Short mmCIF file of C-alpha atoms in Angstrom, two decimals:
data_model
loop_
_atom_site.label_atom_id
_atom_site.label_comp_id
_atom_site.label_asym_id
_atom_site.label_seq_id
_atom_site.Cartn_x
_atom_site.Cartn_y
_atom_site.Cartn_z
CA UNK G 1256 0.02 -0.21 -0.15
CA UNK G 1257 3.01 2.39 0.99
CA UNK G 1258 4.69 1.70 -2.14
CA UNK G 1259 1.83 2.22 -4.08
CA UNK G 1260 1.71 5.49 -2.54
CA UNK G 1261 5.09 6.45 -3.58
CA UNK G 1262 4.48 5.37 -6.96
CA UNK G 1263 1.46 7.51 -7.51
CA UNK G 1264 3.25 10.74 -5.83
CA UNK G 1265 6.22 10.08 -8.37
CA UNK G 1266 3.70 9.94 -11.36
CA UNK G 1267 1.99 13.11 -9.94
CA UNK G 1268 5.25 14.83 -10.19
CA UNK G 1269 5.82 13.83 -13.77
CA UNK G 1270 2.36 14.56 -15.13
CA UNK G 1271 2.09 16.22 -18.40
CA UNK G 1272 -1.28 18.70 -17.91
CA UNK G 1273 -3.33 20.10 -15.18
CA UNK G 1274 -6.07 17.76 -15.63
CA UNK G 1275 -4.46 14.63 -14.91
CA UNK G 1276 -2.61 16.25 -11.86
CA UNK G 1277 -6.13 16.82 -10.53
CA UNK G 1278 -7.17 13.21 -11.37
CA UNK G 1279 -4.01 12.01 -9.89
CA UNK G 1280 -4.43 14.14 -6.89
CA UNK G 1281 -7.84 12.83 -5.97
CA UNK G 1282 -6.52 9.31 -6.41
CA UNK G 1283 -3.53 10.09 -4.13
CA UNK G 1284 -5.91 11.43 -1.50
CA UNK G 1285 -8.46 8.27 -1.76
CA UNK G 1286 -5.21 6.05 -1.16
CA UNK G 1287 -4.10 8.17 1.71
CA UNK G 1288 -7.73 7.92 3.54
CA UNK G 1289 -7.81 4.35 2.82
CA UNK G 1290 -4.13 3.73 4.28
CA UNK G 1291 -5.36 5.81 7.33
CA UNK G 1292 -8.50 3.51 7.90
CA UNK G 1293 -6.61 0.56 7.64
CA UNK G 1294 -4.23 1.55 10.15
CA UNK G 1295 -6.84 2.64 12.48
CA UNK G 1296 -8.46 -0.97 12.26
CA UNK G 1297 -5.33 -2.51 12.70
CA UNK G 1298 -4.34 -0.42 15.92
CA UNK G 1299 -8.16 -1.26 17.33
CA UNK G 1300 -7.49 -4.78 16.97
CA UNK G 1301 -4.21 -4.87 18.37
CA UNK G 1302 -5.84 -3.09 21.53
CA UNK G 1303 -8.47 -5.77 21.55
CA UNK G 1304 -6.37 -8.44 21.50
CA UNK G 1305 -4.20 -7.07 24.08
CA UNK G 1306 -7.18 -6.49 26.33
CA UNK G 1307 -8.66 -10.05 25.99
CA UNK G 1308 -5.24 -11.63 26.56
CA UNK G 1309 -5.17 -9.46 29.96
CA UNK G 1310 -8.60 -10.49 30.56
CA UNK G 1311 -7.83 -14.25 30.36
CA UNK G 1312 -4.57 -13.75 32.54
CA UNK G 1313 -6.74 -12.35 35.18
CA UNK G 1314 -9.39 -14.87 35.80
CA UNK G 1315 -9.07 -16.32 38.97
CA UNK G 1316 -11.54 -18.39 41.04
CA UNK G 1317 -14.87 -16.66 42.10
CA UNK G 1318 -14.13 -14.59 44.99
CA UNK G 1319 -17.33 -14.96 46.56
CA UNK G 1320 -17.24 -18.58 46.61
CA UNK G 1321 -13.88 -18.54 48.07
CA UNK G 1322 -15.23 -16.39 50.90
CA UNK G 1323 -17.87 -18.77 51.51
CA UNK G 1324 -15.15 -21.66 51.94
CA UNK G 1325 -13.35 -19.49 54.22
CA UNK G 1326 -16.38 -18.77 56.37
CA UNK G 1327 -18.15 -22.34 56.39
CA UNK G 1328 -14.86 -24.45 56.57
CA UNK G 1329 -13.22 -25.68 59.92
CA UNK G 1330 -9.80 -24.24 60.48
CA UNK G 1331 -8.05 -27.46 59.69
CA UNK G 1332 -9.75 -27.46 56.19
CA UNK G 1333 -9.21 -23.73 55.26
CA UNK G 1334 -5.78 -24.26 53.91
CA UNK G 1335 -6.09 -27.74 51.93
CA UNK G 1336 -9.79 -27.83 50.42
CA UNK G 1337 -9.53 -24.09 49.06
CA UNK G 1338 -6.03 -24.64 47.88
CA UNK G 1339 -7.13 -27.86 45.98
CA UNK G 1340 -10.01 -26.22 44.69
CA UNK G 1341 -7.87 -23.52 43.21
CA UNK G 1342 -5.06 -25.65 41.98
CA UNK G 1343 -7.66 -27.78 39.63
CA UNK G 1344 -9.66 -24.56 38.69
CA UNK G 1345 -6.27 -22.85 37.57
CA UNK G 1346 -4.38 -26.18 36.19
CA UNK G 1347 -7.21 -28.20 34.67
CA UNK G 1348 -10.63 -26.76 34.59
CA UNK G 1349 -9.81 -23.25 33.17
CA UNK G 1350 -7.62 -24.32 30.26
CA UNK G 1351 -9.96 -27.08 29.14
CA UNK G 1352 -13.47 -25.37 29.60
CA UNK G 1353 -12.73 -21.76 29.69
CA UNK G 1354 -13.43 -19.04 32.22
CA UNK G 1355 -17.46 -19.21 32.32
CA UNK G 1356 -17.66 -23.08 32.86
CA UNK G 1357 -14.75 -22.91 35.19
CA UNK G 1358 -16.26 -20.51 37.21
CA UNK G 1359 -19.65 -22.66 37.23
CA UNK G 1360 -17.42 -25.64 38.27
CA UNK G 1361 -15.89 -23.83 41.13
CA UNK G 1362 -19.41 -22.71 42.70
CA UNK G 1363 -20.57 -26.25 42.40
CA UNK G 1364 -17.79 -27.65 44.27
CA UNK G 1365 -17.92 -25.01 46.61
CA UNK G 1366 -21.57 -25.87 47.38
CA UNK G 1367 -21.08 -29.67 47.45
CA UNK G 1368 -17.91 -29.25 49.89
CA UNK G 1369 -19.61 -26.83 52.29
CA UNK G 1370 -22.69 -29.43 52.59
CA UNK G 1371 -20.11 -32.41 53.19
CA UNK G 1372 -17.79 -30.40 55.64
CA UNK G 1373 -19.85 -28.11 57.29
CA UNK G 1374 -21.80 -30.05 60.16
CA UNK G 1375 -24.38 -27.30 60.64
CA UNK G 1376 -25.17 -27.54 56.64
CA UNK G 1377 -25.39 -31.33 56.83
CA UNK G 1378 -27.79 -31.04 59.78
CA UNK G 1379 -30.05 -28.42 57.74
CA UNK G 1380 -29.57 -30.61 54.59
CA UNK G 1381 -30.53 -33.96 56.18
CA UNK G 1382 -33.48 -32.12 58.10
CA UNK G 1383 -34.84 -30.74 54.89
CA UNK G 1384 -34.73 -33.90 53.30
CA UNK G 1385 -36.49 -35.78 55.94
CA UNK G 1386 -39.09 -32.73 56.37
CA UNK G 1387 -39.74 -32.89 52.81
CA UNK G 1388 -39.88 -36.70 52.74
CA UNK G 1389 -42.52 -36.35 55.65
CA UNK G 1390 -44.77 -33.75 53.73
CA UNK G 1391 -44.74 -36.01 50.85
CA UNK G 1392 -45.56 -38.97 52.97
CA UNK G 1393 -48.50 -36.53 54.70
CA UNK G 1394 -49.74 -35.53 51.44
CA UNK G 1395 -49.69 -38.92 49.79
CA UNK G 1396 -51.00 -40.62 52.73
CA UNK G 1397 -53.78 -38.15 52.98
CA UNK R 39 -15.13 -59.04 70.36
CA UNK R 40 -13.18 -60.19 67.36
CA UNK R 41 -16.12 -61.01 65.27
CA UNK R 42 -17.43 -57.45 66.07
CA UNK R 43 -14.20 -55.68 65.16
CA UNK R 44 -14.38 -57.16 61.84
CA UNK R 45 -18.13 -56.29 61.49
CA UNK R 46 -17.12 -52.62 62.30
CA UNK R 47 -13.93 -52.62 59.98
CA UNK R 48 -15.84 -53.26 56.86
CA UNK R 49 -15.28 -50.69 54.01
CA UNK R 50 -17.81 -48.77 52.14
CA UNK R 51 -17.61 -48.81 48.47
CA UNK R 52 -16.28 -45.42 48.43
CA UNK R 53 -13.81 -45.96 51.18
CA UNK R 54 -12.32 -48.81 48.94
CA UNK R 55 -12.22 -46.42 46.00
CA UNK R 56 -10.45 -43.90 47.86
CA UNK R 57 -7.82 -46.30 49.27
CA UNK R 58 -7.08 -47.78 45.97
CA UNK R 59 -6.42 -44.06 44.70
CA UNK R 60 -4.12 -43.88 47.63
CA UNK R 61 -2.16 -47.27 46.70
CA UNK R 62 -2.06 -45.76 42.98
CA UNK R 63 -0.72 -42.24 43.85
CA UNK R 64 1.84 -43.76 46.22
CA UNK R 65 3.78 -40.48 47.36
CA UNK R 66 1.73 -38.25 45.35
CA UNK R 67 -1.55 -38.67 46.92
CA UNK R 68 -3.44 -35.25 48.03
CA UNK R 69 -6.76 -33.71 47.23
CA UNK R 70 -6.64 -32.93 43.55
CA UNK R 71 -4.71 -36.23 42.16
CA UNK R 72 -7.06 -38.67 44.50
CA UNK R 73 -10.17 -36.92 43.29
CA UNK R 74 -9.25 -37.04 39.60
CA UNK R 75 -7.99 -40.54 39.88
CA UNK R 76 -11.66 -41.76 41.15
CA UNK R 77 -13.17 -39.47 38.66
CA UNK R 78 -11.42 -40.83 35.72
CA UNK R 79 -11.46 -44.50 36.45
CA UNK R 80 -15.00 -44.64 37.86
CA UNK R 81 -16.75 -41.65 35.81
CA UNK R 82 -18.16 -40.41 39.08
CA UNK R 83 -17.71 -36.85 39.67
CA UNK R 84 -17.21 -36.67 43.41
CA UNK R 85 -16.44 -33.52 45.50
CA UNK R 86 -13.65 -32.48 47.73
CA UNK R 87 -15.79 -32.69 50.67
CA UNK R 88 -16.68 -36.06 50.26
CA UNK R 89 -12.95 -37.46 49.38
CA UNK R 90 -11.88 -35.39 52.78
CA UNK R 91 -14.64 -36.72 54.48
CA UNK R 92 -14.03 -40.28 53.79
CA UNK R 93 -10.28 -39.63 54.30
CA UNK R 94 -10.83 -38.39 57.70
CA UNK R 95 -12.83 -41.22 58.84
CA UNK R 96 -10.27 -43.62 57.45
CA UNK R 97 -7.48 -41.66 59.40
CA UNK R 98 -9.60 -42.10 62.61
CA UNK R 99 -9.71 -45.53 62.05
CA UNK R 100 -5.98 -45.81 61.47
CA UNK R 101 -6.29 -46.94 57.66
CA UNK R 102 -4.46 -43.70 56.47
CA UNK R 103 -2.04 -41.10 57.73
CA UNK R 104 -1.48 -37.57 56.80
CA UNK R 105 0.91 -34.67 56.79
CA UNK R 106 0.98 -31.18 55.37
CA UNK R 107 3.29 -30.28 52.47
CA UNK R 108 4.78 -26.89 51.43
CA UNK R 109 2.52 -24.20 50.02
CA UNK R 110 2.65 -23.65 46.28
CA UNK R 111 2.08 -20.59 44.27
CA UNK R 112 -0.86 -22.32 41.85
CA UNK R 113 -2.85 -22.98 45.18
CA UNK R 114 -2.65 -19.42 46.28
CA UNK R 115 -0.01 -20.06 48.74
CA UNK R 116 -1.63 -22.65 50.47
CA UNK R 117 -0.33 -25.98 51.66
CA UNK R 118 -1.29 -29.47 50.59
CA UNK R 119 -2.20 -32.34 52.53
CA UNK R 120 -0.51 -35.52 51.57
CA UNK R 121 -2.21 -38.94 52.66
CA UNK R 122 -0.62 -42.09 52.86
CA UNK R 123 -2.12 -45.76 53.33
CA UNK R 124 -0.93 -47.54 56.35
CA UNK R 125 -0.82 -51.61 57.12
CA UNK R 126 -4.07 -51.72 58.60
CA UNK R 127 -5.52 -50.06 55.61
CA UNK R 128 -3.88 -52.41 53.27
CA UNK R 129 -5.13 -55.45 55.22
CA UNK R 130 -8.89 -54.01 55.34
CA UNK R 131 -8.64 -53.41 51.65
CA UNK R 132 -7.49 -56.81 51.03
CA UNK R 133 -10.33 -58.27 53.21
CA UNK R 134 -12.76 -55.97 51.17
CA UNK R 135 -11.58 -57.12 47.89
CA UNK R 136 -11.48 -60.98 48.57
CA UNK R 137 -15.17 -60.64 49.92
CA UNK R 138 -16.21 -59.18 46.76
CA UNK R 139 -14.28 -61.97 44.90
CA UNK R 140 -15.72 -64.72 46.85
CA UNK R 141 -19.35 -63.27 46.28
CA UNK R 142 -18.60 -63.09 42.59
CA UNK R 143 -17.39 -66.46 42.07
CA UNK R 144 -19.81 -68.45 39.95
CA UNK R 145 -21.22 -65.43 38.26
CA UNK R 146 -19.55 -66.17 34.81
CA UNK R 147 -22.07 -69.57 34.80
CA UNK R 148 -25.24 -67.95 35.97
CA UNK R 149 -26.42 -65.99 32.75
#
């Protein structure tokens, strides 16, 4: 594109009459505008790709889920279980499934883990299942 | 007393899977590989909560022991907890496997 412009500029300097000069000046102007638009587009594409790369790099486990783990796990589990979850999230799940599914995976693991490891949550879960079974039995039995 | 001990010592299906994962992983047995080993070999998606609850129960029975490793950056600076199967665990696992084998004898002819 740039060499094409130079070629046109040289032709402009060696033009025989005024009309041809005007015609070539118009073409030259069009080429300059096209070149400027292409430059702007490539600059935008570069900026976009740099931004998305930065976004991918900064994807981490959901902070709220990590905070829930911290709140509901006993002290002995606070190091190991969140560490395991974060390791699997970063090294296996995120590269294989992408950020959206990885975050869903992290949330589901967080809820299951809390349900298993927190005694109060387990009681609530078992209690609600028993209550539901009683309710169904009451409804079905009349 | 002995027969009561034997009765209490029976392993659950998931306990067996966890112990077998420990045997396979040897020195590298901590949460992530244990969960992945079970998930990949059995097709069951198990949670870390289930794995750790089972490991804790096995540790109380004296079948496994654990130690805390060094923290690593990919875990957000948190430490790993390594597990190891102990001799009573191996005995219990063998007994459990033998029981299943004995129960399965003759199945090939019963079609």
